[in-house]
mmCIF file of C-alpha atoms in Angstrom:
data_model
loop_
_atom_site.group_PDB
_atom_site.id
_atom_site.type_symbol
_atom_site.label_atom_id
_atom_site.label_comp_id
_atom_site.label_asym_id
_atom_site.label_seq_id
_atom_site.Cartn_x
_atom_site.Cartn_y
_atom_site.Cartn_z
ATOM 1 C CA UNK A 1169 0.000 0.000 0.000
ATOM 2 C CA UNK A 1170 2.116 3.575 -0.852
ATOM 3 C CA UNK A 1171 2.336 5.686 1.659
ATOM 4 C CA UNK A 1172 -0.426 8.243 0.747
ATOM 5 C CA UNK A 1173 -3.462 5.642 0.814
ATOM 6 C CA UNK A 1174 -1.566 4.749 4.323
ATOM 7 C CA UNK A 1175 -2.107 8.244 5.565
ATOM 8 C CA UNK A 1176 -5.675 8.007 4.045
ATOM 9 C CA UNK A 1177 -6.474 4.808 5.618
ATOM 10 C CA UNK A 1178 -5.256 6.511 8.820
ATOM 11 C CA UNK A 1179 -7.168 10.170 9.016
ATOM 12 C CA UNK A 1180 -10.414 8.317 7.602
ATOM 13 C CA UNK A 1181 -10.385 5.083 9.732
ATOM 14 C CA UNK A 1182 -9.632 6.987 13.063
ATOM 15 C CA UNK A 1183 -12.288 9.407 12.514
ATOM 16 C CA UNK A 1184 -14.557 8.181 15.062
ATOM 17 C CA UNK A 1185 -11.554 8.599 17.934
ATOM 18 C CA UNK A 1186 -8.739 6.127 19.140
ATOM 19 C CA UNK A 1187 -9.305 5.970 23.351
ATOM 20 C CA UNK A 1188 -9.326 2.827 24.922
ATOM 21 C CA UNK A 1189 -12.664 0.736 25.063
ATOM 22 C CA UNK A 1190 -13.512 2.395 28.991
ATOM 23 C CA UNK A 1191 -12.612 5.147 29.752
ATOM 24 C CA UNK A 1192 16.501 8.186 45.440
ATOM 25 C CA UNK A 1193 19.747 6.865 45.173
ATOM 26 C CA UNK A 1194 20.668 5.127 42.546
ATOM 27 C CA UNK A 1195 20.968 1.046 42.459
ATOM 28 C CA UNK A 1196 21.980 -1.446 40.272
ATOM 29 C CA UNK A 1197 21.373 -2.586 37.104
ATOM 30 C CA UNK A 1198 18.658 -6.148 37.238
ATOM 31 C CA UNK A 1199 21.188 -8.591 35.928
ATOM 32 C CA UNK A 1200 21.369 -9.154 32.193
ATOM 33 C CA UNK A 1201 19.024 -11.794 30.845
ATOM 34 C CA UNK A 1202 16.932 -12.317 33.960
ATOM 35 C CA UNK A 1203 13.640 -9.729 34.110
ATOM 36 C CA UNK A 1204 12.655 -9.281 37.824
ATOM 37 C CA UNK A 1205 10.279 -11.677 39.227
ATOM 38 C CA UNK A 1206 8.714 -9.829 41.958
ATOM 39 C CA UNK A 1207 6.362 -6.270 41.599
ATOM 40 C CA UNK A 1208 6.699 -3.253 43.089
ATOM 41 C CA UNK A 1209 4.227 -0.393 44.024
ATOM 42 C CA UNK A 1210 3.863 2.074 41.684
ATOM 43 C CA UNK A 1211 4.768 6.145 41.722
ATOM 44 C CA UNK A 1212 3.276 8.441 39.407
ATOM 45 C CA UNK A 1213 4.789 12.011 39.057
ATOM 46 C CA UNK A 1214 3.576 14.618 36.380
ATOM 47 C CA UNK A 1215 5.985 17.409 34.472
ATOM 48 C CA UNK A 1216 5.809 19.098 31.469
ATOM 49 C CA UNK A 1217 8.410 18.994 27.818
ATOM 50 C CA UNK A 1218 9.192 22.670 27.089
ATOM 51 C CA UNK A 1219 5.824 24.531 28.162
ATOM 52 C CA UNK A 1220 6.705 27.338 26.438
ATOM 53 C CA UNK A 1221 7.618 26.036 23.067
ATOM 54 C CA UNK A 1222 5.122 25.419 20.198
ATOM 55 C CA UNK A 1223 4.676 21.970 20.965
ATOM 56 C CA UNK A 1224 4.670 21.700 25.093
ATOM 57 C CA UNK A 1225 3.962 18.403 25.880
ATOM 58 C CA UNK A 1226 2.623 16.871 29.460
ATOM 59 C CA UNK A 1227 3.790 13.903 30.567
ATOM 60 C CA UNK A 1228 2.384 10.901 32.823
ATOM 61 C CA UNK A 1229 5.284 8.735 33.879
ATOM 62 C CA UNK A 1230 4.515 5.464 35.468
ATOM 63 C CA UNK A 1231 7.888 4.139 37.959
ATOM 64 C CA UNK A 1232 8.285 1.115 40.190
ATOM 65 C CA UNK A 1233 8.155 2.640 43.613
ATOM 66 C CA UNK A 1234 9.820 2.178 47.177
ATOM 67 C CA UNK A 1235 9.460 -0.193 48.807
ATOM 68 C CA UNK A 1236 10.496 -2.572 46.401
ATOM 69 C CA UNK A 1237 10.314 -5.848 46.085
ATOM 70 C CA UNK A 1238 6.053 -6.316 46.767
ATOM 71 C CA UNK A 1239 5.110 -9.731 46.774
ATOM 72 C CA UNK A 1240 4.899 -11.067 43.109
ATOM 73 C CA UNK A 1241 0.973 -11.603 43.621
ATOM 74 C CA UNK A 1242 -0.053 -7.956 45.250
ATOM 75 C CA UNK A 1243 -3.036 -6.101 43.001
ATOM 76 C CA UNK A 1244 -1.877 -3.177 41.082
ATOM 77 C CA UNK A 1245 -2.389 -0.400 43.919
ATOM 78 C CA UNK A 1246 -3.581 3.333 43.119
ATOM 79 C CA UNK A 1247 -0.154 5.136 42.313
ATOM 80 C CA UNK A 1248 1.283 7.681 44.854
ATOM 81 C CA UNK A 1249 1.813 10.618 43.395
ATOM 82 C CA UNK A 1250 5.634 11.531 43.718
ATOM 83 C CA UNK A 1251 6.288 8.347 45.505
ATOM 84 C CA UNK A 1252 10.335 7.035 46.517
ATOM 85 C CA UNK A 1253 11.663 5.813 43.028
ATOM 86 C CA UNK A 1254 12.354 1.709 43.883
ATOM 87 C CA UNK A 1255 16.570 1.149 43.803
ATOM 88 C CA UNK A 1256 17.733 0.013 40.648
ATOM 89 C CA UNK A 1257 17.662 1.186 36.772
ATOM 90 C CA UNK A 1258 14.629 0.480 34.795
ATOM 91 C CA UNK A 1259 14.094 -0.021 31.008
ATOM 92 C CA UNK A 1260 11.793 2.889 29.992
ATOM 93 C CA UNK A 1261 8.589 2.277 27.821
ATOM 94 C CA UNK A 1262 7.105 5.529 25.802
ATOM 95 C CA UNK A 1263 3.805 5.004 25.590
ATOM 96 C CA UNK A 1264 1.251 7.304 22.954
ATOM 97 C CA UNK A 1265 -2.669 7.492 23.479
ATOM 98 C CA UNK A 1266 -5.044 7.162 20.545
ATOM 99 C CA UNK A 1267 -7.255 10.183 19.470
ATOM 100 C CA UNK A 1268 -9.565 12.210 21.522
ATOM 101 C CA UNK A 1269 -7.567 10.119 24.772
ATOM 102 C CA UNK A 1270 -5.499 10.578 27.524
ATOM 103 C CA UNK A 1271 -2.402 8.485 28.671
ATOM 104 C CA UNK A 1272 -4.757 7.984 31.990
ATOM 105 C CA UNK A 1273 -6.932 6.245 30.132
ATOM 106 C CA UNK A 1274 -4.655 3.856 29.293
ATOM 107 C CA UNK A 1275 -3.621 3.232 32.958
ATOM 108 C CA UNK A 1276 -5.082 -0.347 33.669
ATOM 109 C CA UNK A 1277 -2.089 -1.228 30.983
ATOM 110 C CA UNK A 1278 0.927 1.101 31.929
ATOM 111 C CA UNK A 1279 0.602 1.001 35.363
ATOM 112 C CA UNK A 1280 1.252 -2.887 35.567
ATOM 113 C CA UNK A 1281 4.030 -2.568 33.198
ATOM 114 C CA UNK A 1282 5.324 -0.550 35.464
ATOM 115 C CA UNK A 1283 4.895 -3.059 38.387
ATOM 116 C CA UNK A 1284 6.564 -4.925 36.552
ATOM 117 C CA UNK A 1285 9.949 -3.240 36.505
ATOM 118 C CA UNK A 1286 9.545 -0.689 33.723
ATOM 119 C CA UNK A 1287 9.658 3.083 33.999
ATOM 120 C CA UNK A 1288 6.539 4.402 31.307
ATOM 121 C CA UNK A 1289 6.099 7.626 30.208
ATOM 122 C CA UNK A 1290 3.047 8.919 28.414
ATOM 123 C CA UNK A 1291 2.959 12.282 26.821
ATOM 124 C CA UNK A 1292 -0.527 13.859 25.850
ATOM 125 C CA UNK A 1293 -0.232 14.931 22.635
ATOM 126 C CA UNK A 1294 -0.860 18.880 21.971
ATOM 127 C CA UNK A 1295 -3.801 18.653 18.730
ATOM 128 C CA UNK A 1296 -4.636 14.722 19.488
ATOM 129 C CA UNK A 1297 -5.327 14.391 23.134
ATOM 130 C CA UNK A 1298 -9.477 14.709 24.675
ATOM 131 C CA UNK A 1299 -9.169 18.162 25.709
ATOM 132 C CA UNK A 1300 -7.056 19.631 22.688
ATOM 133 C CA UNK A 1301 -8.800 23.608 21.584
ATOM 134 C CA UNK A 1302 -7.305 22.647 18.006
ATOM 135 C CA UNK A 1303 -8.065 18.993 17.763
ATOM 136 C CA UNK A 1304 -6.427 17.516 14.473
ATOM 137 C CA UNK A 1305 -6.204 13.941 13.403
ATOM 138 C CA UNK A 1306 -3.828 15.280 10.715
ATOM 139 C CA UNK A 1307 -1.338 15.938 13.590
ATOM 140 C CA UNK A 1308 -0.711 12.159 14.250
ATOM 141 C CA UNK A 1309 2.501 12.265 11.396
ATOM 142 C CA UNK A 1310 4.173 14.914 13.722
ATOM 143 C CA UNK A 1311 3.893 12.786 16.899
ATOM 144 C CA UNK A 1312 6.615 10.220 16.068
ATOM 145 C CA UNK A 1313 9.418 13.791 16.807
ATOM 146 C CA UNK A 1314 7.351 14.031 20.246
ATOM 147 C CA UNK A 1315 8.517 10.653 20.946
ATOM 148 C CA UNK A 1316 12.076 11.081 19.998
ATOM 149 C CA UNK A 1317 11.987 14.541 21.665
ATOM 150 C CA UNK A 1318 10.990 12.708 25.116
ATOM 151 C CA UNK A 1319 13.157 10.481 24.637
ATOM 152 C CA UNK A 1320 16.163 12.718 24.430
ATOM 153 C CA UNK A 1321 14.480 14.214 27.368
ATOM 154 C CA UNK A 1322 14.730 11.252 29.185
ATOM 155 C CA UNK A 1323 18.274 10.611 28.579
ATOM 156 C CA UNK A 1324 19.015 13.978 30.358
ATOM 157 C CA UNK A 1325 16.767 13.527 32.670
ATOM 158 C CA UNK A 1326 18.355 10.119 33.834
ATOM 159 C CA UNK A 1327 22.214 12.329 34.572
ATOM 160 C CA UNK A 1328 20.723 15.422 36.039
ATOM 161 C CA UNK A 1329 21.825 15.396 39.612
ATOM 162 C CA UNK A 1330 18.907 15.973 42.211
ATOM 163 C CA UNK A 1331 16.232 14.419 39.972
ATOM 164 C CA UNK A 1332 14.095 11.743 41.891
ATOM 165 C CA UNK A 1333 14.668 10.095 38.285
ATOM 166 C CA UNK A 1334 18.334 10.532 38.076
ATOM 167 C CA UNK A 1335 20.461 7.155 37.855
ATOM 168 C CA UNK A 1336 17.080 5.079 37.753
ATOM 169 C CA UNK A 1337 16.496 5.293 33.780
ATOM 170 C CA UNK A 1338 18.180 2.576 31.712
ATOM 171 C CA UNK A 1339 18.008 4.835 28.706
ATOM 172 C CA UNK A 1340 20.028 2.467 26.287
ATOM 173 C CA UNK A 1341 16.889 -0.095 26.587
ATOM 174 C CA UNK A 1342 13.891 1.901 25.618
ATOM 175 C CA UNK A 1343 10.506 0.699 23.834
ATOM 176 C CA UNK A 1344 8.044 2.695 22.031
ATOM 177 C CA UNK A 1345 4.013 1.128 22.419
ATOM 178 C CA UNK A 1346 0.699 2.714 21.831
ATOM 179 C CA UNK A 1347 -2.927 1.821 21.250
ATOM 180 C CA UNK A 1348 -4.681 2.803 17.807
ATOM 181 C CA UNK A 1349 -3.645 6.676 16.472
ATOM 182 C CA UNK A 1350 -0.537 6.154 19.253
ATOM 183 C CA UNK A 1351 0.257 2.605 17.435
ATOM 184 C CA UNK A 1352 0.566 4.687 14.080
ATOM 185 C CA UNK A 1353 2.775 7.201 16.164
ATOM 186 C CA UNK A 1354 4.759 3.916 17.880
ATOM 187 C CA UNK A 1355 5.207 2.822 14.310
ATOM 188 C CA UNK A 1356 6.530 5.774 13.254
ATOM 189 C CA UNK A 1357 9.662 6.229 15.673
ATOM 190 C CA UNK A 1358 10.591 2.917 13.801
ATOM 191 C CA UNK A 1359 12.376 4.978 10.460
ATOM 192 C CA UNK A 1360 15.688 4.895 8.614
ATOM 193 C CA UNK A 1361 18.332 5.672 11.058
ATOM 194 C CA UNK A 1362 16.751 5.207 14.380
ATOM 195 C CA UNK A 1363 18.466 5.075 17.459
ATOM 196 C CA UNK A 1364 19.571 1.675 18.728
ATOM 197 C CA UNK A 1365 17.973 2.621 22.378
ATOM 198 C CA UNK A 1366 14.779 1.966 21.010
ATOM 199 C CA UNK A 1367 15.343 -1.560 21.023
ATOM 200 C CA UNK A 1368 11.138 -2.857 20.478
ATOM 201 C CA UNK A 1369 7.596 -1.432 19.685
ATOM 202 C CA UNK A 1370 4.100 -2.466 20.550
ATOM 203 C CA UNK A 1371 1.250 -1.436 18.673
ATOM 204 C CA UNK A 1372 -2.022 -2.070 19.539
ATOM 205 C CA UNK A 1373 -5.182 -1.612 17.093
ATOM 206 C CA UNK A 1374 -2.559 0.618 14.470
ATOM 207 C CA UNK A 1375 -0.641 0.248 11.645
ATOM 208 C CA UNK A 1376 2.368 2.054 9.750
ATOM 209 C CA UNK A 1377 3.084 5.608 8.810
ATOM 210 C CA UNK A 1378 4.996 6.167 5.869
ATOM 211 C CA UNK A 1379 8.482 5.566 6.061
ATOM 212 C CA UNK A 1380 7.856 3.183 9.274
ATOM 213 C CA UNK A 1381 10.095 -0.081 9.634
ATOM 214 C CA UNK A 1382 12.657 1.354 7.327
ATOM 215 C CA UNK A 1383 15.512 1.392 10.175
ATOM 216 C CA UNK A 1384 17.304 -1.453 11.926
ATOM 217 C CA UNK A 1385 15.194 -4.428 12.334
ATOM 218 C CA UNK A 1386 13.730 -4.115 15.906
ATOM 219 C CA UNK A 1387 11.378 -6.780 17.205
ATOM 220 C CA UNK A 1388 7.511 -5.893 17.422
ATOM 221 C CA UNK A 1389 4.399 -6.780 18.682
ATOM 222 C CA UNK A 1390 0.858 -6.175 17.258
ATOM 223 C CA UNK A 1391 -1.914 -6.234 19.054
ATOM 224 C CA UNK A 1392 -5.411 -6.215 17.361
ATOM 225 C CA UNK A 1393 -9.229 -6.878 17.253
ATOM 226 C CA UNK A 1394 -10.487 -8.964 14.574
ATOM 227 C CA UNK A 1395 -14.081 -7.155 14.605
ATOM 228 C CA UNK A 1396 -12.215 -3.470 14.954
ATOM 229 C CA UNK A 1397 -14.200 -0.760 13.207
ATOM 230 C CA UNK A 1398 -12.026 2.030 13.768
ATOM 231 C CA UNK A 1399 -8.721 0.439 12.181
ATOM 232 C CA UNK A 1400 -9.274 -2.683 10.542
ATOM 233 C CA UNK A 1401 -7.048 -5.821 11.288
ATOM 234 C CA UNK A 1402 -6.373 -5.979 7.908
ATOM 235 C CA UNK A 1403 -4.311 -2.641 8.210
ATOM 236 C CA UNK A 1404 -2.387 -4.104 11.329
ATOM 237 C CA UNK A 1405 -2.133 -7.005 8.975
ATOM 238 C CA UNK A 1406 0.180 -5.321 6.486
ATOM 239 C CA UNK A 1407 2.190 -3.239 8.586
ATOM 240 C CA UNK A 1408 3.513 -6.604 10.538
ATOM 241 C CA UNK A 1409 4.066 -8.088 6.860
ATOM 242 C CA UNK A 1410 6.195 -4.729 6.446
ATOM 243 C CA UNK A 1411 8.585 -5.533 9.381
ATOM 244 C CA UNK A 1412 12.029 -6.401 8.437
ATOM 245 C CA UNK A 1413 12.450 -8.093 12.320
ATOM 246 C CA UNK A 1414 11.139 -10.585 14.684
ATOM 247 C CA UNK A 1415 7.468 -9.294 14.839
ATOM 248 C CA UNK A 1416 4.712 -11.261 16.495
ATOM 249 C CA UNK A 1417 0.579 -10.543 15.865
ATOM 250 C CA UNK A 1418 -1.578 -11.179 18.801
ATOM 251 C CA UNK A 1419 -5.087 -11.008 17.045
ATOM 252 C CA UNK A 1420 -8.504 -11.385 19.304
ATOM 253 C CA UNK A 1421 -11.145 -12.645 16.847
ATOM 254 C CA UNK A 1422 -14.524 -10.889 17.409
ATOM 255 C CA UNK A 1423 -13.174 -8.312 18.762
ATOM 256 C CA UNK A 1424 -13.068 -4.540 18.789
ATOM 257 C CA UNK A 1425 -11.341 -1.505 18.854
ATOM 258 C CA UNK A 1426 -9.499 -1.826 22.339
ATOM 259 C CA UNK A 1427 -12.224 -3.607 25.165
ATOM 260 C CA UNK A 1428 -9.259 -6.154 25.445
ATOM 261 C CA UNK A 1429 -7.652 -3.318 27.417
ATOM 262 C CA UNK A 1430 -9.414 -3.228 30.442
ATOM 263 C CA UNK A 1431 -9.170 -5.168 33.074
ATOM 264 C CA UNK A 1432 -11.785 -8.401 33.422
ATOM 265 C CA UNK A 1433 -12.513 -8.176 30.118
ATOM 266 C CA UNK A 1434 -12.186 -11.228 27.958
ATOM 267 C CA UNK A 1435 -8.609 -11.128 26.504
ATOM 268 C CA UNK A 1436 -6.695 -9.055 29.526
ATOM 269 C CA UNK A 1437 -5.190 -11.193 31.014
ATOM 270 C CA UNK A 1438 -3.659 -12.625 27.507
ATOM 271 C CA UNK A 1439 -2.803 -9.146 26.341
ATOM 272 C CA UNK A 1440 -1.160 -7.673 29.637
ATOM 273 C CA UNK A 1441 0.784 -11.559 29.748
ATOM 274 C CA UNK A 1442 1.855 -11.395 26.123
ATOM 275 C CA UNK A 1443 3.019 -7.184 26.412
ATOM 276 C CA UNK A 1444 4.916 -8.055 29.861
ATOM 277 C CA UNK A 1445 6.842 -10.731 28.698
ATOM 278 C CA UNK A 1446 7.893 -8.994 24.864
ATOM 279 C CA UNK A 1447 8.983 -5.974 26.787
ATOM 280 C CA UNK A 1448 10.831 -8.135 29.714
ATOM 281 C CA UNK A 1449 12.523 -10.508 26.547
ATOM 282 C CA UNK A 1450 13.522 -7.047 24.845
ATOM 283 C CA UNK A 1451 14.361 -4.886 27.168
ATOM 284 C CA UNK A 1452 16.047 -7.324 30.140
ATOM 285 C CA UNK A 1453 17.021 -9.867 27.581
ATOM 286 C CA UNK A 1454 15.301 -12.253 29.295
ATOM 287 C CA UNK A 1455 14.765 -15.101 26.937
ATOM 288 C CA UNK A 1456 12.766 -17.212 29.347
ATOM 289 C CA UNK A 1457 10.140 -14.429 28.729
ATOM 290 C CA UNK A 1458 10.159 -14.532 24.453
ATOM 291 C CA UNK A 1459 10.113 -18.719 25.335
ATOM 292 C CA UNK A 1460 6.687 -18.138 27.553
ATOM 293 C CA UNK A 1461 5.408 -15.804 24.801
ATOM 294 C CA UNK A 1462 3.138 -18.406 23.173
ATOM 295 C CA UNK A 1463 1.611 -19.749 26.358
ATOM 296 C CA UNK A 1464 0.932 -16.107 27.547
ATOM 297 C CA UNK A 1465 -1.244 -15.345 24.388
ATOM 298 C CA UNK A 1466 -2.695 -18.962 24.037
ATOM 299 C CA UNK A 1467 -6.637 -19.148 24.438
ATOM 300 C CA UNK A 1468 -8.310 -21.468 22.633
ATOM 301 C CA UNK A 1469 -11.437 -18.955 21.518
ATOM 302 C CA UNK A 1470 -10.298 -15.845 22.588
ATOM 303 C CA UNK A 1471 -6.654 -15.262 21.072
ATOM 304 C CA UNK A 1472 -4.312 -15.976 18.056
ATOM 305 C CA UNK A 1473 -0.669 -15.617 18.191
ATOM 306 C CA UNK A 1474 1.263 -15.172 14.600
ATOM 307 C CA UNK A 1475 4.842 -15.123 14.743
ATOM 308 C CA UNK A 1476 7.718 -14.647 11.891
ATOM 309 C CA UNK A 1477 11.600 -14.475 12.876
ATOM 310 C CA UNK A 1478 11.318 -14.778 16.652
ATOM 311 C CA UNK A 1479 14.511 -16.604 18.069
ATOM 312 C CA UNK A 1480 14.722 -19.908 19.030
#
């Protein structure tokens, strides 16, 4: 498909909106090819990319909090605003929000990532986002820059002394996910020349932008309804045939445009399982995590894992 009927396939299908279906001191690095195995609280803190530039953009970020470990069965708690940042260095996830959304909307996901031993952090998009005065879908093509833009922040966030941040970022292992207009934007960061710290993408209920999956083959996951209205699987079809990398397509038959986000709904548990352990295989090298992978997504009426490339 060239890359204007992409862009036309995007502004058209996502007319109808893209939110999900409801609405310290410094420790160690976790050792190499072992993800933790426990979950910690989580801390939620809120600041701003240049406010007073043309494109100021808020950010959500998601952290594992002290005290650290929790037992590897505690519920996903409220997050405490500003909370201790747990010891250690954490691979970072950027996560984008779909149209007319917010990244707390997206929350049931992102905050048991980070539970999981990943820092995640959310921008809300300036013309995209539910309360934008200038909404326009149009803007989507400029949100892959946001992404690289917080993630430069990021990396000087991680070395500037006094941050609560500061030493807790492992900025070298870095994924880019997002759910429907934010898995075009995920998609997107994935071009000729891309930094090596983005090492893995997710996109849920998206597809490709033009120009996307031209860089250095990076492993991704798709995530996508089968009955989707907004963006059609077949559209997350042929972006994962575009991949040039390990890619992997988690399809829910019957389903919509994102209800297998939230919690107790039927595909969860598959989804979160299946997101947890691609990010812990890419980002921790863990490869007892890319070995659970098809157990995670395996249900015998609700799911269908596709994979192409993944290592043995």
């Amino acid at each position: 498909m060239g890359a204007q009927r992409w862009m036309a396939v995007l502004m058209t299908a996502l007319l109808a909106g893209c939110g999900p279906a409801t609405a310290a001191t410094s420790g160690t690095a976790p050792p190499a090819r072992h993800a933790p195995a426990r979950s910690w609280p989580v801390g939620v803190r809120q600041l701003t990319l240049d406010p007073d530039g043309p494109r100021p953009l808020p950010l959500t970020i998601w952290y594992p909090a002290a005290p650290d470990p929790a037992p590897s069965d505690v519920r996903v708690a409220t997050p405490v605003a500003d909370a201790p940042v747990a010891a250690g260095r954490f691979p970072v996830v950027v996560y984008s929000h779909g149209l007319r959304s917010l990244p707390e909307l997206h929350a049931p996901l992102t905050t048991r990532w980070a539970a999981a031993g990943f820092v995640v952090a959310a921008p809300t998009y300036p013309r995209t986002n539910l309360r934008a005065a200038d909404f326009t879908r149009a803007d989507v093509r400029n949100q892959p820059a946001d992404g690289w833009r917080l993630i430069g922040r990021l990396v000087r966030l991680d070395a500037r002394r006094g941050d609560p941040l500061a030493g807790h970022l492992a900025v070298e292992r870095i994924a880019a996910a997002g759910h429907s207009a934010g898995g075009f934007t995920t998609a997107g960061m994935f071009t000729s020349g891309h930094s090596a710290r983005l090492r893995s993408g997710i996109v849920l209920a998206g597809g490709g932008l033009a120009g996307s999956f031209a860089g250095p083959p990076a492993p991704l996951l798709f995530v996508h309804g089968g009955a989707d209205p907004i963006v059609p699987e077949s559209v997350g079809r042929a972006a994962y045939a575009r991949t040039t990398g390990p890619a992997a397509f988690l399809s829910l038959p019957g389903q919509g445009h994102g209800e297998y986000l939230s919690p107790g709904h039927p595909g969860f548990a598959q989804v979160l399982a299946t997101t947890t352990d691609f990010l812990r295989w890419t980002l921790y090298d863990d490869p007892t995590a890319l070995h659970r992978l098809p157990t995670d997504a395996h249900h015998p009426t609700i799911t269908a894992l596709t994979t192409r490339s993944l290592p043995h």
